[in-house]
Amino acid sequence: MTQPVKIGVLLSGSGTNLQAIIDGIAQEGLPVSIVKVVSSRPDAYGIERAKAANIPVLVMNRERYADPLAADELIVNELREAGAEYVVMAGYMRKVTPVMLKAFPDRVLNLHPALLPSFKGAHAIQDAFDAGVKVTGVTVHFANEDYDKGPIVAQEPVRVEENMTVEQLEGRIHAVEHELYPRVLRWIAEGRVTVGSDRKVSISL
C-alpha cells in the first residue's frame, strides 16, 4: 500500500488547486497528506479552504516578505516542523529563494498555466491568448532558481477554440490543472518520478 507523501502547499489566492488536492484525497484516495498550508496574503480565500479541511495555516504578509530569504527560512522551518517532504506551489505569487530550494532539493513543485518554455511569467494565459496560439496548456515542473524553469514533470495541452474568450480559456486551463496536479502527486507518492543527472524527469510505469 502506498504511503501518503506529506506536502506543504503554498498559495496566494483562491486556492482552487488546493481544493482539488483536498478533494482527491477525500474522494479518490490520493495518497497525499497536506501537513501545512502557507498563504502569502492574509486575504487569500485559500486560507478558508485549508481551515475547512482542518489543515494548519501559516499566514504571511508583505512585511514578512521584505526580506525574502528570511521569509523563506521561516516557511522552511514551519514546513519541516510539520513534516513536509515536498513543497507544492499552487498559485503562489512569490519567487522561492535558494533557502527553499536547498531545503527541498528537487522537491519543490510548481504549476504553470502554459506549455513551458512558452509563455513564462504571471500572465501566461492572457499572453497565449493574445499571441493567437491554437494550443496552450498546463505544465507541472520542479522549481529552480530560474523563474518558470526547472525539470518538467508533466504537461497537458489545451486547445484554443475559435471564438473562445480569454475567460473561457482560463476556465478550461484551470480544469486541466485540477486533474494534472493530483495525478503528478500520485506518481510522486508511488515513487515513479525521478530527476536524472541530465536534469530531465523520467516517469516509471
PDB file of C-alpha atoms in Angstrom:
ATOM      1  CA  MET A   1       0.000   0.000   0.000  1.00  0.00           C
ATOM      2  CA  THR A   2       1.346   3.427  -0.994  1.00  0.00           C
ATOM      3  CA  GLN A   3       2.331   5.586   1.974  1.00  0.00           C
ATOM      4  CA  PRO A   4       0.903   9.106   1.764  1.00  0.00           C
ATOM      5  CA  VAL A   5       3.509  11.700   0.825  1.00  0.00           C
ATOM      6  CA  LYS A   6       3.476  14.672   3.187  1.00  0.00           C
ATOM      7  CA  ILE A   7       3.248  18.020   1.428  1.00  0.00           C
ATOM      8  CA  GLY A   8       3.138  21.705   2.246  1.00  0.00           C
ATOM      9  CA  VAL A   9       1.041  23.808  -0.114  1.00  0.00           C
ATOM     10  CA  LEU A  10       1.969  27.423  -0.911  1.00  0.00           C
ATOM     11  CA  LEU A  11      -0.740  29.702  -2.275  1.00  0.00           C
ATOM     12  CA  SER A  12      -1.616  33.355  -2.779  1.00  0.00           C
ATOM     13  CA  GLY A  13      -5.220  33.375  -3.937  1.00  0.00           C
ATOM     14  CA  SER A  14      -8.449  31.406  -4.145  1.00  0.00           C
ATOM     15  CA  GLY A  15      -6.855  28.016  -3.562  1.00  0.00           C
ATOM     16  CA  THR A  16      -8.747  26.033  -6.197  1.00  0.00           C
ATOM     17  CA  ASN A  17      -5.771  23.727  -6.769  1.00  0.00           C
ATOM     18  CA  LEU A  18      -5.503  23.198  -3.017  1.00  0.00           C
ATOM     19  CA  GLN A  19      -9.192  22.227  -3.082  1.00  0.00           C
ATOM     20  CA  ALA A  20      -8.578  19.819  -5.967  1.00  0.00           C
ATOM     21  CA  ILE A  21      -5.904  18.069  -3.890  1.00  0.00           C
ATOM     22  CA  ILE A  22      -8.135  18.013  -0.788  1.00  0.00           C
ATOM     23  CA  ASP A  23     -10.959  16.529  -2.885  1.00  0.00           C
ATOM     24  CA  GLY A  24      -8.605  13.985  -4.455  1.00  0.00           C
ATOM     25  CA  ILE A  25      -7.584  12.786  -1.011  1.00  0.00           C
ATOM     26  CA  ALA A  26     -11.181  12.541   0.213  1.00  0.00           C
ATOM     27  CA  GLN A  27     -12.853  11.158  -2.911  1.00  0.00           C
ATOM     28  CA  GLU A  28     -10.217   9.234  -4.832  1.00  0.00           C
ATOM     29  CA  GLY A  29      -7.785   8.032  -2.185  1.00  0.00           C
ATOM     30  CA  LEU A  30      -4.993  10.294  -3.397  1.00  0.00           C
ATOM     31  CA  PRO A  31      -2.015   9.154  -1.257  1.00  0.00           C
ATOM     32  CA  VAL A  32      -1.134  12.626  -0.029  1.00  0.00           C
ATOM     33  CA  SER A  33      -1.262  14.288   3.384  1.00  0.00           C
ATOM     34  CA  ILE A  34      -1.341  18.096   3.453  1.00  0.00           C
ATOM     35  CA  VAL A  35       0.536  18.932   6.646  1.00  0.00           C
ATOM     36  CA  LYS A  36       0.679  22.722   6.212  1.00  0.00           C
ATOM     37  CA  VAL A  37      -0.681  25.472   4.008  1.00  0.00           C
ATOM     38  CA  VAL A  38       1.249  28.719   3.600  1.00  0.00           C
ATOM     39  CA  SER A  39      -0.541  31.787   2.266  1.00  0.00           C
ATOM     40  CA  SER A  40       1.497  34.753   1.058  1.00  0.00           C
ATOM     41  CA  ARG A  41      -1.523  37.024   1.679  1.00  0.00           C
ATOM     42  CA  PRO A  42      -3.797  37.315   4.716  1.00  0.00           C
ATOM     43  CA  ASP A  43      -6.870  37.832   2.495  1.00  0.00           C
ATOM     44  CA  ALA A  44      -6.413  34.748   0.297  1.00  0.00           C
ATOM     45  CA  TYR A  45      -9.543  32.583   0.159  1.00  0.00           C
ATOM     46  CA  GLY A  46      -7.325  29.502   0.145  1.00  0.00           C
ATOM     47  CA  ILE A  47      -6.910  30.062   3.897  1.00  0.00           C
ATOM     48  CA  GLU A  48     -10.633  29.338   4.366  1.00  0.00           C
ATOM     49  CA  ARG A  49     -10.355  26.173   2.290  1.00  0.00           C
ATOM     50  CA  ALA A  50      -7.468  24.966   4.452  1.00  0.00           C
ATOM     51  CA  LYS A  51      -9.311  25.743   7.685  1.00  0.00           C
ATOM     52  CA  ALA A  52     -12.417  23.923   6.443  1.00  0.00           C
ATOM     53  CA  ALA A  53     -10.228  20.834   5.922  1.00  0.00           C
ATOM     54  CA  ASN A  54      -8.560  21.258   9.361  1.00  0.00           C
ATOM     55  CA  ILE A  55      -5.147  21.941   7.810  1.00  0.00           C
ATOM     56  CA  PRO A  56      -2.782  24.218   9.788  1.00  0.00           C
ATOM     57  CA  VAL A  57      -2.059  27.521   8.042  1.00  0.00           C
ATOM     58  CA  LEU A  58       0.889  29.906   8.157  1.00  0.00           C
ATOM     59  CA  VAL A  59      -0.294  33.343   7.039  1.00  0.00           C
ATOM     60  CA  MET A  60       2.385  35.630   5.640  1.00  0.00           C
ATOM     61  CA  ASN A  61       2.128  39.297   4.625  1.00  0.00           C
ATOM     62  CA  ARG A  62       4.004  41.980   2.688  1.00  0.00           C
ATOM     63  CA  GLU A  63       6.104  42.983   5.704  1.00  0.00           C
ATOM     64  CA  ARG A  64       7.361  39.453   6.250  1.00  0.00           C
ATOM     65  CA  TYR A  65       8.481  39.277   2.610  1.00  0.00           C
ATOM     66  CA  ALA A  66      10.549  42.473   2.936  1.00  0.00           C
ATOM     67  CA  ASP A  67      13.493  40.099   3.396  1.00  0.00           C
ATOM     68  CA  PRO A  68      12.766  37.202   1.003  1.00  0.00           C
ATOM     69  CA  LEU A  69      15.495  34.973   2.448  1.00  0.00           C
ATOM     70  CA  ALA A  70      14.227  35.413   5.997  1.00  0.00           C
ATOM     71  CA  ALA A  71      10.673  34.800   4.786  1.00  0.00           C
ATOM     72  CA  ASP A  72      11.647  31.530   3.131  1.00  0.00           C
ATOM     73  CA  GLU A  73      13.624  30.494   6.210  1.00  0.00           C
ATOM     74  CA  LEU A  74      10.500  30.963   8.308  1.00  0.00           C
ATOM     75  CA  ILE A  75       8.416  28.984   5.824  1.00  0.00           C
ATOM     76  CA  VAL A  76      11.005  26.194   5.601  1.00  0.00           C
ATOM     77  CA  ASN A  77      11.154  25.886   9.380  1.00  0.00           C
ATOM     78  CA  GLU A  78       7.355  25.669   9.593  1.00  0.00           C
ATOM     79  CA  LEU A  79       7.189  23.075   6.815  1.00  0.00           C
ATOM     80  CA  ARG A  80       9.949  20.951   8.324  1.00  0.00           C
ATOM     81  CA  GLU A  81       8.325  21.094  11.746  1.00  0.00           C
ATOM     82  CA  ALA A  82       5.097  19.881  10.158  1.00  0.00           C
ATOM     83  CA  GLY A  83       6.969  17.001   8.496  1.00  0.00           C
ATOM     84  CA  ALA A  84       6.592  18.118   4.881  1.00  0.00           C
ATOM     85  CA  GLU A  85       8.524  16.062   2.330  1.00  0.00           C
ATOM     86  CA  TYR A  86       7.510  18.098  -0.735  1.00  0.00           C
ATOM     87  CA  VAL A  87       6.536  21.707  -1.323  1.00  0.00           C
ATOM     88  CA  VAL A  88       3.639  22.232  -3.736  1.00  0.00           C
ATOM     89  CA  MET A  89       3.160  25.718  -5.160  1.00  0.00           C
ATOM     90  CA  ALA A  90      -0.467  26.265  -6.132  1.00  0.00           C
ATOM     91  CA  GLY A  91      -0.955  29.798  -7.398  1.00  0.00           C
ATOM     92  CA  TYR A  92       1.883  31.090  -5.229  1.00  0.00           C
ATOM     93  CA  MET A  93       2.868  34.526  -6.499  1.00  0.00           C
ATOM     94  CA  ARG A  94       6.230  34.775  -4.792  1.00  0.00           C
ATOM     95  CA  LYS A  95       9.510  33.555  -6.222  1.00  0.00           C
ATOM     96  CA  VAL A  96      11.078  30.975  -3.946  1.00  0.00           C
ATOM     97  CA  THR A  97      14.686  31.623  -2.927  1.00  0.00           C
ATOM     98  CA  PRO A  98      17.698  29.310  -2.674  1.00  0.00           C
ATOM     99  CA  VAL A  99      16.795  28.884   1.015  1.00  0.00           C
ATOM    100  CA  MET A 100      13.672  26.939  -0.011  1.00  0.00           C
ATOM    101  CA  LEU A 101      15.289  25.148  -2.937  1.00  0.00           C
ATOM    102  CA  LYS A 102      18.238  23.898  -0.886  1.00  0.00           C
ATOM    103  CA  ALA A 103      15.956  22.740   1.931  1.00  0.00           C
ATOM    104  CA  PHE A 104      13.824  20.709  -0.505  1.00  0.00           C
ATOM    105  CA  PRO A 105      16.096  19.818  -3.467  1.00  0.00           C
ATOM    106  CA  ASP A 106      14.033  18.641  -6.463  1.00  0.00           C
ATOM    107  CA  ARG A 107      11.032  18.560  -4.139  1.00  0.00           C
ATOM    108  CA  VAL A 108       9.515  21.991  -4.841  1.00  0.00           C
ATOM    109  CA  LEU A 109       6.744  21.597  -7.430  1.00  0.00           C
ATOM    110  CA  ASN A 110       5.253  24.415  -9.442  1.00  0.00           C
ATOM    111  CA  LEU A 111       2.179  24.592 -11.642  1.00  0.00           C
ATOM    112  CA  HIS A 112       2.230  26.913 -14.666  1.00  0.00           C
ATOM    113  CA  PRO A 113      -0.752  27.692 -16.938  1.00  0.00           C
ATOM    114  CA  ALA A 114       1.101  27.292 -20.250  1.00  0.00           C
ATOM    115  CA  LEU A 115       3.287  24.788 -22.052  1.00  0.00           C
ATOM    116  CA  LEU A 116       6.731  25.832 -20.848  1.00  0.00           C
ATOM    117  CA  PRO A 117       9.116  27.069 -22.106  1.00  0.00           C
ATOM    118  CA  SER A 118       6.429  29.120 -23.910  1.00  0.00           C
ATOM    119  CA  PHE A 119       4.644  31.962 -22.119  1.00  0.00           C
ATOM    120  CA  LYS A 120       6.545  32.249 -18.877  1.00  0.00           C
ATOM    121  CA  GLY A 121       5.543  34.734 -16.212  1.00  0.00           C
ATOM    122  CA  ALA A 122       2.460  35.772 -14.299  1.00  0.00           C
ATOM    123  CA  HIS A 123       0.218  36.492 -17.318  1.00  0.00           C
ATOM    124  CA  ALA A 124       0.684  33.266 -19.271  1.00  0.00           C
ATOM    125  CA  ILE A 125      -2.969  32.696 -20.150  1.00  0.00           C
ATOM    126  CA  GLN A 126      -3.501  36.227 -21.427  1.00  0.00           C
ATOM    127  CA  ASP A 127      -0.163  36.168 -23.266  1.00  0.00           C
ATOM    128  CA  ALA A 128      -1.015  32.904 -25.040  1.00  0.00           C
ATOM    129  CA  PHE A 129      -4.470  34.222 -25.913  1.00  0.00           C
ATOM    130  CA  ASP A 130      -3.059  37.486 -27.278  1.00  0.00           C
ATOM    131  CA  ALA A 131      -0.497  35.584 -29.341  1.00  0.00           C
ATOM    132  CA  GLY A 132      -3.274  33.725 -31.113  1.00  0.00           C
ATOM    133  CA  VAL A 133      -1.877  30.250 -30.473  1.00  0.00           C
ATOM    134  CA  LYS A 134      -4.160  27.316 -31.234  1.00  0.00           C
ATOM    135  CA  VAL A 135      -2.784  25.164 -28.412  1.00  0.00           C
ATOM    136  CA  THR A 136      -1.598  26.149 -24.952  1.00  0.00           C
ATOM    137  CA  GLY A 137      -1.797  24.099 -21.770  1.00  0.00           C
ATOM    138  CA  VAL A 138      -0.515  23.316 -18.303  1.00  0.00           C
ATOM    139  CA  THR A 139       2.952  22.396 -17.014  1.00  0.00           C
ATOM    140  CA  VAL A 140       3.998  20.826 -13.725  1.00  0.00           C
ATOM    141  CA  HIS A 141       7.703  21.202 -13.066  1.00  0.00           C
ATOM    142  CA  PHE A 142      10.263  21.212 -10.290  1.00  0.00           C
ATOM    143  CA  ALA A 143      11.250  24.755  -9.410  1.00  0.00           C
ATOM    144  CA  ASN A 144      14.801  26.004  -9.583  1.00  0.00           C
ATOM    145  CA  GLU A 145      16.446  29.414  -9.294  1.00  0.00           C
ATOM    146  CA  ASP A 146      15.299  30.444 -12.787  1.00  0.00           C
ATOM    147  CA  TYR A 147      11.686  31.629 -12.872  1.00  0.00           C
ATOM    148  CA  ASP A 148       9.373  29.148 -14.649  1.00  0.00           C
ATOM    149  CA  LYS A 149      12.223  26.831 -15.484  1.00  0.00           C
ATOM    150  CA  GLY A 150      13.325  23.601 -13.862  1.00  0.00           C
ATOM    151  CA  PRO A 151      12.783  19.941 -14.853  1.00  0.00           C
ATOM    152  CA  ILE A 152       9.364  19.347 -16.415  1.00  0.00           C
ATOM    153  CA  VAL A 153       7.355  16.530 -14.827  1.00  0.00           C
ATOM    154  CA  ALA A 154       4.183  16.642 -16.919  1.00  0.00           C
ATOM    155  CA  GLN A 155       2.358  18.732 -19.499  1.00  0.00           C
ATOM    156  CA  GLU A 156      -1.209  18.674 -20.760  1.00  0.00           C
ATOM    157  CA  PRO A 157      -2.324  20.571 -23.880  1.00  0.00           C
ATOM    158  CA  VAL A 158      -5.426  22.744 -24.064  1.00  0.00           C
ATOM    159  CA  ARG A 159      -6.895  23.692 -27.439  1.00  0.00           C
ATOM    160  CA  VAL A 160      -7.856  27.300 -28.037  1.00  0.00           C
ATOM    161  CA  GLU A 161     -11.144  27.070 -29.912  1.00  0.00           C
ATOM    162  CA  GLU A 162     -12.432  29.621 -32.409  1.00  0.00           C
ATOM    163  CA  ASN A 163     -14.358  32.469 -30.776  1.00  0.00           C
ATOM    164  CA  MET A 164     -13.231  31.386 -27.295  1.00  0.00           C
ATOM    165  CA  THR A 165     -12.890  34.241 -24.804  1.00  0.00           C
ATOM    166  CA  VAL A 166      -9.882  34.550 -22.527  1.00  0.00           C
ATOM    167  CA  GLU A 167     -12.195  33.815 -19.578  1.00  0.00           C
ATOM    168  CA  GLN A 168     -13.310  30.573 -21.208  1.00  0.00           C
ATOM    169  CA  LEU A 169      -9.701  29.629 -21.899  1.00  0.00           C
ATOM    170  CA  GLU A 170      -8.797  30.366 -18.287  1.00  0.00           C
ATOM    171  CA  GLY A 171     -11.619  28.122 -17.075  1.00  0.00           C
ATOM    172  CA  ARG A 172     -10.515  25.280 -19.328  1.00  0.00           C
ATOM    173  CA  ILE A 173      -6.900  25.599 -18.197  1.00  0.00           C
ATOM    174  CA  HIS A 174      -7.893  25.577 -14.521  1.00  0.00           C
ATOM    175  CA  ALA A 175      -9.967  22.438 -15.089  1.00  0.00           C
ATOM    176  CA  VAL A 176      -6.895  20.714 -16.531  1.00  0.00           C
ATOM    177  CA  GLU A 177      -4.762  21.936 -13.613  1.00  0.00           C
ATOM    178  CA  HIS A 178      -7.190  20.374 -11.145  1.00  0.00           C
ATOM    179  CA  GLU A 179      -6.708  16.984 -12.818  1.00  0.00           C
ATOM    180  CA  LEU A 180      -2.999  17.145 -13.632  1.00  0.00           C
ATOM    181  CA  TYR A 181      -1.616  18.266 -10.262  1.00  0.00           C
ATOM    182  CA  PRO A 182      -3.222  15.439  -8.243  1.00  0.00           C
ATOM    183  CA  ARG A 183      -2.108  12.962 -10.919  1.00  0.00           C
ATOM    184  CA  VAL A 184       1.523  14.105 -10.575  1.00  0.00           C
ATOM    185  CA  LEU A 185       1.300  13.936  -6.790  1.00  0.00           C
ATOM    186  CA  ARG A 186       0.072  10.350  -7.078  1.00  0.00           C
ATOM    187  CA  TRP A 187       3.081   9.498  -9.257  1.00  0.00           C
ATOM    188  CA  ILE A 188       5.385  11.031  -6.653  1.00  0.00           C
ATOM    189  CA  ALA A 189       3.734   9.132  -3.801  1.00  0.00           C
ATOM    190  CA  GLU A 190       4.138   5.929  -5.791  1.00  0.00           C
ATOM    191  CA  GLY A 191       7.859   6.622  -6.250  1.00  0.00           C
ATOM    192  CA  ARG A 192       7.590   6.864 -10.017  1.00  0.00           C
ATOM    193  CA  VAL A 193       9.187  10.299 -10.535  1.00  0.00           C
ATOM    194  CA  THR A 194      12.967  10.583 -10.914  1.00  0.00           C
ATOM    195  CA  VAL A 195      15.172  13.542 -11.846  1.00  0.00           C
ATOM    196  CA  GLY A 196      18.190  12.250 -13.769  1.00  0.00           C
ATOM    197  CA  SER A 197      21.730  13.580 -13.865  1.00  0.00           C
ATOM    198  CA  ASP A 198      20.781  15.299 -17.140  1.00  0.00           C
ATOM    199  CA  ARG A 199      18.126  17.260 -15.159  1.00  0.00           C
ATOM    200  CA  LYS A 200      15.314  15.581 -17.086  1.00  0.00           C
ATOM    201  CA  VAL A 201      12.417  13.852 -15.359  1.00  0.00           C
ATOM    202  CA  SER A 202      11.519  10.237 -16.035  1.00  0.00           C
ATOM    203  CA  ILE A 203       8.215   8.644 -15.026  1.00  0.00           C
ATOM    204  CA  SER A 204       8.367   4.884 -14.471  1.00  0.00           C
ATOM    205  CA  LEU A 205       5.403   2.684 -15.315  1.00  0.00           C
TER     206      LEU A 205
END
